[in-house]
Tab-separated table of C-alpha atoms and ligand atoms in Angstrom:
chain	number	residue	atom	x	y	z
A	11	MET	CA	-1.261	26.788	-17.003
A	12	LYS	CA	-4.323	25.184	-15.524
A	13	LYS	CA	-5.096	26.657	-12.198
A	14	ARG	CA	-4.911	24.026	-9.460
A	15	VAL	CA	-8.011	23.558	-7.260
A	16	THR	CA	-7.494	24.699	-3.731
A	17	PHE	CA	-9.559	24.528	-0.530
A	18	GLY	CA	-12.312	27.129	-0.502
A	19	SER	CA	-11.851	28.518	3.079
A	20	ARG	CA	-9.520	28.583	6.077
A	21	ILE	CA	-11.891	26.390	7.982
A	22	GLY	CA	-12.028	23.925	4.988
A	23	VAL	CA	-8.266	23.631	5.071
A	24	ILE	CA	-8.405	22.912	8.928
A	25	LEU	CA	-11.188	20.603	8.629
A	26	ALA	CA	-9.841	18.471	5.740
A	27	THR	CA	-6.400	18.219	7.642
A	28	VAL	CA	-7.896	17.511	11.061
A	29	GLY	CA	-10.269	14.897	9.364
A	30	CYS	CA	-7.265	13.220	8.049
A	31	ALA	CA	-5.282	13.324	11.312
A	32	VAL	CA	-8.146	12.538	13.617
A	33	GLY	CA	-9.242	9.017	13.468
A	34	LEU	CA	-8.974	5.529	14.848
A	35	GLY	CA	-5.297	6.441	15.559
A	36	ASN	CA	-6.488	8.676	18.354
A	37	ILE	CA	-9.497	6.902	19.785
A	38	TRP	CA	-8.492	3.254	19.080
A	39	ARG	CA	-4.691	3.006	18.661
A	40	PHE	CA	-3.595	5.559	21.208
A	41	PRO	CA	-5.240	3.979	24.264
A	42	TYR	CA	-4.330	0.492	23.254
A	43	MET	CA	-0.672	1.462	22.669
A	44	LEU	CA	-0.602	3.291	26.001
A	45	GLY	CA	-2.015	0.408	27.690
A	46	VAL	CA	0.512	-2.100	26.232
A	47	ASN	CA	3.452	0.118	26.832
A	48	GLY	CA	2.943	0.763	30.553
A	49	GLY	CA	0.866	3.990	30.928
A	50	ALA	CA	2.029	7.470	31.702
A	51	ALA	CA	5.604	7.083	30.726
A	52	PHE	CA	4.434	6.167	27.132
A	53	LEU	CA	2.241	9.391	27.289
A	54	LEU	CA	5.417	11.455	28.005
A	55	ILE	CA	7.377	9.982	25.092
A	56	TYR	CA	4.506	10.334	22.755
A	57	ILE	CA	3.982	14.079	23.665
A	58	GLY	CA	7.772	14.594	23.419
A	59	CYS	CA	7.745	12.995	19.934
A	60	ILE	CA	4.701	15.125	18.785
A	61	ILE	CA	6.587	18.277	19.722
A	62	ILE	CA	10.134	17.456	18.709
A	63	LEU	CA	9.427	15.369	15.633
A	64	GLY	CA	5.788	15.387	14.602
A	65	LEU	CA	5.326	19.207	14.398
A	66	PRO	CA	8.547	19.913	12.435
A	67	VAL	CA	7.828	17.012	10.069
A	68	MET	CA	4.383	18.343	9.529
A	69	LEU	CA	5.511	21.723	8.720
A	70	THR	CA	8.095	20.385	6.359
A	71	GLU	CA	5.573	18.412	4.453
A	72	PHE	CA	3.394	21.471	4.296
A	73	PHE	CA	6.312	23.181	2.714
A	74	ILE	CA	6.999	20.517	0.220
A	75	GLY	CA	3.294	20.102	-0.765
A	76	ARG	CA	2.468	23.755	-1.227
A	77	HIS	CA	5.838	24.518	-2.733
A	78	SER	CA	5.646	21.833	-5.484
A	79	ARG	CA	1.836	21.494	-5.760
A	80	LYS	CA	2.178	17.895	-6.567
A	81	ASN	CA	1.323	14.581	-5.018
A	82	ALA	CA	3.537	12.599	-2.630
A	83	ALA	CA	5.626	10.958	-5.375
A	84	GLY	CA	5.463	13.769	-7.776
A	85	ALA	CA	6.740	16.350	-5.432
A	86	PHE	CA	10.078	14.922	-5.308
A	87	LYS	CA	10.293	14.522	-9.043
A	88	VAL	CA	9.782	18.144	-9.405
A	89	MET	CA	12.001	19.349	-6.621
A	90	ALA	CA	14.872	16.904	-7.251
A	91	PRO	CA	14.458	15.530	-10.879
A	92	GLY	CA	16.452	12.340	-11.672
A	93	THR	CA	17.414	11.678	-8.035
A	94	VAL	CA	16.737	8.859	-5.702
A	95	TRP	CA	14.633	11.192	-3.459
A	96	SER	CA	11.538	9.950	-5.024
A	97	VAL	CA	12.048	6.832	-2.812
A	98	ILE	CA	10.184	8.905	-0.053
A	99	GLY	CA	7.204	9.111	-2.286
A	100	TYR	CA	7.428	5.222	-3.023
A	101	ASN	CA	7.751	4.518	0.717
A	102	GLY	CA	4.676	6.663	1.260
A	103	VAL	CA	2.529	5.016	-1.388
A	104	LEU	CA	3.401	1.543	-0.071
A	105	ALA	CA	2.771	2.634	3.445
A	106	ALA	CA	-0.800	3.857	2.365
A	107	PHE	CA	-1.550	0.388	1.014
A	108	LEU	CA	-0.192	-1.326	4.153
A	109	ILE	CA	-1.972	0.923	6.677
A	110	LEU	CA	-5.238	0.457	4.945
A	111	GLY	CA	-4.837	-3.242	5.222
A	112	PHE	CA	-5.496	-3.097	8.934
A	113	TYR	CA	-7.177	0.240	9.220
A	114	PHE	CA	-10.118	-0.909	7.196
A	115	VAL	CA	-10.574	-4.055	9.401
A	116	VAL	CA	-10.935	-1.709	12.575
A	117	ALA	CA	-13.140	0.632	10.646
A	118	GLY	CA	-15.394	-2.301	9.776
A	119	TRP	CA	-15.597	-3.036	13.516
A	120	THR	CA	-17.010	0.391	14.150
A	121	LEU	CA	-19.973	-0.478	11.654
A	122	GLU	CA	-20.739	-3.667	13.690
A	123	TYR	CA	-21.052	-1.575	16.829
A	124	ILE	CA	-23.348	0.892	15.139
A	125	VAL	CA	-25.673	-1.930	14.241
A	126	GLN	CA	-25.355	-3.373	17.793
A	127	ALA	CA	-25.999	-0.107	19.400
A	128	ALA	CA	-29.045	0.547	17.097
A	129	SER	CA	-30.588	-2.825	17.840
A	130	GLY	CA	-30.094	-2.354	21.587
A	131	SER	CA	-28.077	-5.507	22.002
A	132	LEU	CA	-25.188	-3.548	23.748
A	133	ASN	CA	-27.526	-3.242	26.752
A	134	GLY	CA	-27.435	-4.786	30.063
A	135	LYS	CA	-24.221	-7.047	29.740
A	136	SER	CA	-21.395	-7.640	32.066
A	137	ALA	CA	-17.734	-6.627	31.192
A	138	THR	CA	-16.799	-10.217	30.621
A	139	GLU	CA	-19.780	-10.623	28.278
A	140	PHE	CA	-18.668	-7.671	26.156
A	141	ALA	CA	-15.089	-9.121	26.083
A	142	THR	CA	-16.135	-12.585	24.982
A	143	GLU	CA	-18.568	-11.215	22.363
A	144	PHE	CA	-15.988	-9.001	20.832
A	145	SER	CA	-13.411	-11.775	20.577
A	146	ASP	CA	-15.963	-14.086	19.072
A	147	PHE	CA	-16.976	-11.464	16.661
A	148	SER	CA	-13.337	-10.317	15.626
A	149	SER	CA	-12.073	-13.890	15.203
A	150	SER	CA	-15.146	-14.976	13.087
A	151	VAL	CA	-14.755	-15.245	9.411
A	152	PHE	CA	-17.783	-13.684	7.765
A	153	ARG	CA	-19.117	-10.636	9.708
A	154	PRO	CA	-15.815	-8.643	10.117
A	155	ILE	CA	-14.940	-9.151	6.504
A	156	MET	CA	-18.338	-8.188	5.391
A	157	TRP	CA	-18.120	-4.791	7.361
A	158	THR	CA	-14.600	-4.269	6.095
A	159	VAL	CA	-15.629	-4.699	2.587
A	160	ILE	CA	-18.584	-2.258	3.155
A	161	PHE	CA	-16.309	0.292	4.574
A	162	ILE	CA	-13.905	-0.096	1.584
A	163	ALA	CA	-16.945	0.436	-0.685
A	164	PHE	CA	-17.875	3.614	1.153
A	165	THR	CA	-14.415	4.943	0.806
A	166	HIS	CA	-14.233	4.046	-2.781
A	167	PHE	CA	-17.492	5.798	-3.426
A	168	VAL	CA	-16.326	9.028	-1.892
A	169	ILE	CA	-13.035	8.781	-3.819
A	170	ILE	CA	-14.664	8.403	-7.179
A	171	SER	CA	-17.621	10.675	-6.801
A	172	GLY	CA	-15.710	13.542	-5.219
A	173	VAL	CA	-18.415	14.095	-2.558
A	174	LYS	CA	-15.461	15.378	-0.545
A	175	ASN	CA	-17.218	18.701	-0.438
A	176	GLY	CA	-20.332	17.221	1.105
A	177	ILE	CA	-18.008	15.536	3.668
A	178	GLU	CA	-16.248	18.788	4.404
A	179	ARG	CA	-19.502	20.553	5.023
A	180	ALA	CA	-20.702	17.764	7.161
A	181	SER	CA	-17.587	17.683	9.184
A	182	LYS	CA	-18.197	21.212	10.269
A	183	VAL	CA	-21.007	19.947	12.309
A	184	LEU	CA	-19.819	16.405	13.012
A	185	MET	CA	-16.444	17.119	14.388
A	186	PRO	CA	-17.740	19.544	17.084
A	187	VAL	CA	-20.352	16.952	18.010
A	188	LEU	CA	-17.747	14.248	18.349
A	189	PHE	CA	-15.791	16.591	20.637
A	190	LEU	CA	-18.907	17.210	22.740
A	191	ILE	CA	-19.538	13.392	23.093
A	192	LEU	CA	-15.968	12.802	24.105
A	193	ILE	CA	-16.305	15.502	26.931
A	194	ILE	CA	-19.498	13.894	28.143
A	195	LEU	CA	-17.882	10.384	28.217
A	196	CYS	CA	-14.973	11.908	30.095
A	197	VAL	CA	-17.094	13.163	32.789
A	198	ARG	CA	-18.854	9.878	33.004
A	199	SER	CA	-15.738	8.050	33.151
A	200	VAL	CA	-13.848	9.976	35.743
A	201	THR	CA	-16.808	9.805	38.080
A	202	LEU	CA	-16.924	5.925	38.005
A	203	PRO	CA	-15.768	4.096	41.074
A	204	ASN	CA	-12.039	3.520	41.277
A	205	ALA	CA	-11.536	5.952	38.380
A	206	GLU	CA	-8.363	7.345	40.178
A	207	ALA	CA	-6.476	4.176	39.467
A	208	GLY	CA	-6.994	4.786	35.787
A	209	LEU	CA	-5.978	8.452	36.065
A	210	SER	CA	-2.945	7.578	37.770
A	211	PHE	CA	-2.032	4.942	35.223
A	212	LEU	CA	-2.406	7.635	32.624
A	213	PHE	CA	-0.799	10.549	34.335
A	214	ASN	CA	1.709	9.195	36.970
A	215	PRO	CA	4.720	8.115	35.089
A	216	ASP	CA	6.717	5.030	36.213
A	217	PHE	CA	10.099	5.696	34.491
A	218	SER	CA	11.207	2.229	35.049
A	219	LYS	CA	8.752	1.114	32.303
A	220	ILE	CA	10.770	3.010	29.640
A	221	ASN	CA	12.738	0.915	27.185
A	222	SER	CA	13.695	0.840	23.556
A	223	SER	CA	10.471	-0.748	22.433
A	224	VAL	CA	8.306	1.860	24.533
A	225	ILE	CA	10.262	4.714	22.817
A	226	LEU	CA	9.758	3.218	19.393
A	227	SER	CA	6.118	2.713	20.044
A	228	GLY	CA	5.738	6.329	21.196
A	229	MET	CA	7.466	7.695	18.199
A	230	GLY	CA	5.404	5.466	15.899
A	231	GLN	CA	2.157	6.547	17.515
A	232	ALA	CA	3.087	10.284	17.173
A	233	PHE	CA	3.736	9.835	13.396
A	234	PHE	CA	0.613	7.709	12.877
A	235	SER	CA	-1.656	9.993	14.751
A	236	LEU	CA	-0.513	13.341	13.046
A	237	SER	CA	-0.589	11.348	9.588
A	238	VAL	CA	3.000	12.404	8.949
A	239	GLY	CA	5.985	10.620	7.379
A	240	MET	CA	4.422	9.277	4.088
A	241	GLY	CA	3.447	12.343	2.121
A	242	CYS	CA	-0.273	12.384	2.941
A	243	LEU	CA	0.004	15.844	4.159
A	244	ILE	CA	2.127	16.790	1.082
A	245	THR	CA	-0.794	15.772	-1.007
A	246	TYR	CA	-3.274	17.773	1.194
A	247	SER	CA	-1.090	20.852	1.387
A	248	SER	CA	-0.663	20.964	-2.368
A	249	TYR	CA	-4.337	22.148	-2.239
A	250	PHE	CA	-3.784	24.888	0.263
A	251	GLY	CA	-4.116	28.420	-1.016
A	252	LYS	CA	-1.196	30.708	-1.027
A	253	GLU	CA	-2.649	32.693	1.772
A	254	THR	CA	-2.951	29.748	4.136
A	255	ASN	CA	-0.914	30.240	7.223
A	256	LEU	CA	1.112	27.058	7.221
A	257	GLN	CA	2.517	27.572	10.719
A	258	ARG	CA	-0.740	28.235	12.393
A	259	THR	CA	-2.385	25.280	10.455
A	260	ALA	CA	0.330	22.821	11.677
A	261	LEU	CA	0.077	24.022	15.196
A	262	GLU	CA	-3.789	23.880	15.315
A	263	VAL	CA	-3.985	20.411	13.765
A	264	THR	CA	-1.236	19.057	16.087
A	265	VAL	CA	-3.146	20.547	19.166
A	266	LEU	CA	-6.514	19.285	18.110
A	267	ASP	CA	-5.211	15.776	17.276
A	268	SER	CA	-3.345	15.427	20.559
A	269	LEU	CA	-6.315	16.688	22.492
A	270	VAL	CA	-8.665	14.096	20.945
A	271	ALA	CA	-6.080	11.383	21.789
A	272	LEU	CA	-5.742	12.808	25.385
A	273	LEU	CA	-9.505	12.752	25.815
A	274	ALA	CA	-9.792	9.171	24.473
A	275	GLY	CA	-7.235	8.283	27.268
A	276	VAL	CA	-9.181	9.969	29.956
A	277	ILE	CA	-12.280	8.126	28.871
A	278	ILE	CA	-10.760	4.731	28.488
A	279	PHE	CA	-8.481	4.293	31.563
A	280	PRO	CA	-10.693	5.098	34.406
A	281	ALA	CA	-13.179	2.768	32.885
A	282	VAL	CA	-10.641	0.052	32.366
A	283	PHE	CA	-9.702	0.118	36.078
A	284	SER	CA	-13.300	0.537	37.180
A	285	PHE	CA	-14.494	-2.453	35.236
A	286	GLY	CA	-11.547	-4.632	35.927
A	287	ILE	CA	-10.300	-4.865	32.245
A	288	GLU	CA	-6.636	-5.570	31.482
A	289	PRO	CA	-5.080	-2.333	30.183
A	290	THR	CA	-2.714	-4.599	28.166
A	291	ALA	CA	-5.594	-6.196	26.207
A	292	GLY	CA	-4.363	-4.832	22.850
A	293	PRO	CA	-6.323	-3.914	19.809
A	294	GLU	CA	-9.611	-4.828	21.366
A	295	LEU	CA	-9.281	-2.630	24.535
A	296	VAL	CA	-11.504	0.258	23.316
A	297	PHE	CA	-14.178	-2.081	21.935
A	298	ILE	CA	-14.521	-3.955	25.139
A	299	THR	CA	-14.257	-0.880	27.382
A	300	LEU	CA	-16.553	1.682	25.943
A	301	PRO	CA	-19.796	-0.396	26.004
A	302	ASN	CA	-19.429	-0.655	29.690
A	303	VAL	CA	-19.224	3.238	29.945
A	304	PHE	CA	-22.209	3.628	27.731
A	305	SER	CA	-24.192	1.286	29.630
A	306	GLN	CA	-23.658	3.543	32.754
A	307	LEU	CA	-25.222	6.440	31.005
A	308	PRO	CA	-29.016	7.243	30.789
A	309	PHE	CA	-30.267	6.417	27.083
A	310	GLY	CA	-26.918	4.504	26.728
A	311	SER	CA	-27.833	2.859	23.344
A	312	LEU	CA	-28.562	6.333	21.909
A	313	TRP	CA	-25.238	7.649	22.941
A	314	SER	CA	-23.268	4.702	21.841
A	315	PHE	CA	-25.170	4.785	18.519
A	316	ILE	CA	-24.174	8.435	17.932
A	317	PHE	CA	-20.695	7.790	19.046
A	318	TYR	CA	-19.948	4.841	16.765
A	319	VAL	CA	-21.381	6.700	13.844
A	320	LEU	CA	-19.051	9.635	14.489
A	321	LEU	CA	-16.087	7.285	15.035
A	322	ALA	CA	-16.908	5.524	11.670
A	323	LEU	CA	-17.077	9.027	9.941
A	324	ALA	CA	-13.763	10.169	11.696
A	325	ALA	CA	-12.284	6.882	10.338
A	326	LEU	CA	-13.733	7.563	6.907
A	327	THR	CA	-12.094	11.055	6.572
A	328	SER	CA	-8.779	9.197	7.327
A	329	THR	CA	-9.300	6.245	5.036
A	330	ILE	CA	-10.022	8.710	2.244
A	331	SER	CA	-6.782	10.519	2.745
A	332	LEU	CA	-4.826	7.106	2.663
A	333	HIS	CA	-6.710	5.960	-0.410
A	334	GLU	CA	-6.202	9.354	-2.135
A	335	VAL	CA	-2.339	9.017	-1.744
A	336	ALA	CA	-2.391	5.638	-3.535
A	337	THR	CA	-5.080	6.585	-6.067
A	338	ALA	CA	-3.347	9.734	-7.097
A	339	TYR	CA	-0.189	7.857	-7.431
A	340	VAL	CA	-1.534	4.967	-9.723
A	341	HIS	CA	-3.621	7.549	-11.679
A	342	GLU	CA	-0.622	9.844	-12.446
A	343	GLU	CA	2.213	7.313	-12.585
A	344	TYR	CA	0.487	4.805	-14.807
A	345	HIS	CA	-1.602	7.349	-16.843
A	346	MET	CA	-4.733	5.591	-15.864
A	347	ILE	CA	-8.080	7.164	-15.617
A	348	ARG	CA	-8.899	8.065	-11.931
A	349	SER	CA	-11.863	5.715	-11.503
A	350	ARG	CA	-9.835	2.762	-12.609
A	351	ALA	CA	-6.781	3.731	-10.501
A	352	ALA	CA	-9.267	3.949	-7.561
A	353	LEU	CA	-10.684	0.407	-8.345
A	354	ILE	CA	-7.301	-1.000	-8.439
A	355	VAL	CA	-6.342	0.461	-5.010
A	356	SER	CA	-9.690	-0.670	-3.609
A	357	LEU	CA	-9.288	-4.188	-4.909
A	358	ASP	CA	-5.716	-4.488	-3.566
A	359	THR	CA	-6.747	-3.246	-0.109
A	360	VAL	CA	-9.638	-5.740	-0.085
A	361	VAL	CA	-7.133	-8.570	-0.305
A	362	PHE	CA	-4.794	-7.072	2.300
A	363	ALA	CA	-7.765	-6.284	4.676
A	364	VAL	CA	-9.326	-9.827	4.283
A	365	ILE	CA	-6.039	-11.498	5.183
A	366	SER	CA	-5.442	-9.216	8.144
A	367	SER	CA	-9.003	-9.747	9.397
A	368	LEU	CA	-8.494	-13.515	9.104
A	369	SER	CA	-5.215	-13.324	10.897
A	370	LEU	CA	-7.184	-12.537	14.039
A	371	GLY	CA	-9.027	-15.792	13.794
A	372	ILE	CA	-8.441	-18.800	11.512
A	373	LEU	CA	-5.152	-17.615	10.209
A	374	LYS	CA	-3.752	-16.817	13.728
A	375	GLU	CA	-1.026	-19.597	13.498
A	376	TYR	CA	0.572	-17.941	10.425
A	377	THR	CA	2.975	-15.290	11.812
A	378	ILE	CA	5.630	-12.993	10.341
A	379	PHE	CA	8.492	-12.461	12.663
A	380	GLY	CA	6.112	-13.644	15.368
A	381	LEU	CA	3.361	-11.262	14.524
A	382	THR	CA	-0.088	-11.850	13.026
A	383	PHE	CA	-0.468	-10.332	9.602
A	384	PHE	CA	-2.608	-7.599	11.292
A	385	ASP	CA	0.029	-6.696	13.839
A	386	PHE	CA	2.755	-7.071	11.273
A	387	LEU	CA	1.087	-4.327	8.931
A	388	ASP	CA	0.616	-2.024	11.917
A	389	TYR	CA	4.244	-2.457	13.118
A	390	VAL	CA	6.025	-2.025	9.881
A	391	THR	CA	3.953	1.116	8.959
A	392	ALA	CA	3.769	2.959	12.180
A	393	LYS	CA	7.091	1.937	13.759
A	394	ILE	CA	9.400	1.665	10.734
A	395	MET	CA	7.913	3.335	7.431
A	396	LEU	CA	6.577	6.505	8.822
A	397	PRO	CA	9.598	7.553	11.089
A	398	PHE	CA	11.915	6.569	8.291
A	399	GLY	CA	9.912	8.567	5.731
A	400	GLY	CA	9.902	11.520	8.100
A	401	MET	CA	13.693	11.232	8.687
A	402	LEU	CA	14.237	11.338	4.911
A	403	ILE	CA	11.771	14.184	4.453
A	404	CYS	CA	13.800	16.247	7.001
A	405	ILE	CA	17.203	15.267	5.363
A	406	PHE	CA	15.824	16.112	1.957
A	407	VAL	CA	14.642	19.631	2.806
A	408	GLY	CA	17.697	20.190	5.201
A	409	THR	CA	20.138	19.378	2.544
A	410	ARG	CA	18.539	20.139	-0.821
A	411	VAL	CA	16.422	23.343	-0.123
A	412	ASP	CA	17.896	26.852	0.051
A	413	ARG	CA	16.834	28.295	3.441
A	414	LYS	CA	15.567	31.550	1.753
A	415	ILE	CA	13.058	29.482	-0.354
A	416	LEU	CA	11.936	27.523	2.803
A	417	LYS	CA	11.603	30.730	4.848
A	418	ALA	CA	9.611	32.440	1.971
A	419	GLU	CA	7.117	29.655	1.659
A	420	LEU	CA	6.616	29.277	5.357
A	421	THR	CA	6.117	33.039	5.868
A	422	ASN	CA	3.927	33.518	2.732
A	423	GLU	CA	6.582	35.546	1.099
A	424	GLY	CA	7.374	37.403	4.298
A	425	THR	CA	3.766	38.487	5.044
A	426	VAL	CA	3.384	36.340	8.249
A	427	PRO	CA	6.018	36.363	10.754
A	428	PHE	CA	7.923	33.182	11.728
A	429	TYR	CA	9.554	34.070	15.117
A	430	PHE	CA	10.952	30.486	15.659
A	431	PHE	CA	12.291	29.981	12.097
A	432	ASN	CA	15.847	29.109	13.320
A	433	THR	CA	14.597	26.873	16.008
A	434	TYR	CA	12.347	25.019	13.527
A	435	SER	CA	15.108	24.804	11.019
A	436	PHE	CA	17.625	23.434	13.580
A	437	PHE	CA	15.060	20.826	14.730
A	438	MET	CA	14.059	19.790	11.273
A	439	LYS	CA	17.702	19.600	10.033
A	440	TYR	CA	19.558	18.095	12.965
A	441	ILE	CA	17.379	17.076	15.921
A	442	ALA	CA	14.764	15.153	14.100
A	443	PRO	CA	16.781	13.033	11.688
A	444	VAL	CA	19.377	12.329	14.394
A	445	ALA	CA	16.678	11.459	16.963
A	446	ILE	CA	14.728	9.160	14.684
A	447	GLY	CA	18.011	7.523	13.608
A	448	LEU	CA	19.066	6.902	17.125
A	449	VAL	CA	15.738	5.447	18.071
A	450	PHE	CA	16.086	2.948	15.123
A	451	LEU	CA	19.623	1.922	16.038
A	452	ASN	CA	18.544	1.587	19.759
A	453	GLU	CA	15.762	-0.714	18.817
A	454	LEU	CA	18.047	-2.866	16.605
A	455	GLY	CA	20.328	-3.077	19.655
A	456	LEU	CA	23.216	-1.514	17.889
A	457	ILE	CA	23.725	1.151	20.462
A	458	ASN	CA	23.967	-1.538	23.218
A	459	LEU	CA	26.356	-3.359	21.086
A	460	ILE	CA	28.585	-0.301	20.615
A	461	THR	CA	28.551	0.780	24.204
A	462	SER	CA	29.206	-2.503	25.421
A	463	GLN	CA	32.676	-2.532	23.617
A	464	PHE	CA	33.763	0.340	26.013
A	465	LYS	CA	32.664	-1.220	29.248
B	16	LIG	N1	-3.762	9.747	11.482
B	16	LIG	C1	-4.978	8.887	11.174
B	16	LIG	C2	-5.572	8.472	12.486
B	16	LIG	O1	-5.014	8.749	13.464
B	16	LIG	C3	-4.579	7.826	10.225
B	16	LIG	C4	-4.069	8.353	9.015
B	16	LIG	C5	-4.650	8.969	7.899
B	16	LIG	C6	-2.656	8.198	8.601
B	16	LIG	N2	-3.644	9.330	7.055
B	16	LIG	C7	-2.516	8.851	7.301
B	16	LIG	C8	-1.589	7.676	9.299
B	16	LIG	C9	-1.192	8.959	6.877
B	16	LIG	C10	-0.315	7.700	8.707
B	16	LIG	C11	-0.189	8.421	7.592
B	16	LIG	O2	-6.455	7.688	12.555
């Protein structure tokens, strides 16, 4: 049997997985969702979902991946041949295409900001000017599409030339630098005038803001940010070595990922309140807020240049992971050479990304269920497909896998202890699927419908 490639070192495992998890989801999507969903109450729900749902689902994906040593769709064919469980894999592959359809657009925006920072044109503008310029830019036809296509080309290049190693090595330096810059920005942000209002928005929950849509958004954000629910981590963990400590890796990735999101919140909200920006601004929030913070720093252009480069790289390590899920599937399922499979994926995502970019400008009038194409892709993937996939993953392992096999894999054949195995197993088997199911029913209004019968 051909020996399967595995990650070289423990740090390689962590970096690749953190690289997949940390991206625009933490720095762009988290603050935007928090702003739209009323602040601190959303944060609590998000953290709750990370602990109760995200962590158990991540560990379960690690189990499936390393146990089967297959890609997202293949894993279910090996573990449950001839059954409908492979629907989890198909849901995941489709989700990868759809996520890339809007993720590449936002990734493209980071490139525009790199160029703007380098040319010094982010200097000396008012908060209103930053906002108008962003909205002119994102709703225009040519430039956003150009950057999006360039970003797809970068991702494509990495996927076909396997410079993953280089990226891994580079991440060892770049990720800590990103962390450092985030800390510097935090300090600058919390010392701005009126920063307390932002911190209070972020940390002082107003429980009356909680409703079914806030809960669904918090759950969606937890899944999206941790990259769980669609088999991405099944694919990654299929490359883990047999000595990799799955429990510790899951915990480290979850903590780091949540920390980056939290730092992003602490940077954005004090600044939002200090500069009089609307917290509910939506997808543009980060792009209209950060330039104001940079302009308050000495050597602002330099800092913003470094920041946007790092943000683009963080996005790249995430787009690679999504592209890989789709490419591996097309490559294996249709027996196509890898480079052609990658090309098909890239070209398909160009089509999606172009439409979703245009849906913020000239195609704004064309909506699906009242959402622009961009928002629609974001909504169906994060709020429906990922939690749905996570629910099925738990039900699959909970009902089809012998506890002994599960425990043996998660303890590396009994060599690392798993003190909370029973708790984990209970959460994975019962709490997670039931909780996700209830959130769905609640959002659909079905719970209201049922309880109203008894009033
Ligand atoms: N988690 C990444 C982010 O926060 C995005 C991402 C990468 C993702 N791979 C994924 C989201 C798989 C869902 C599923 O930016």
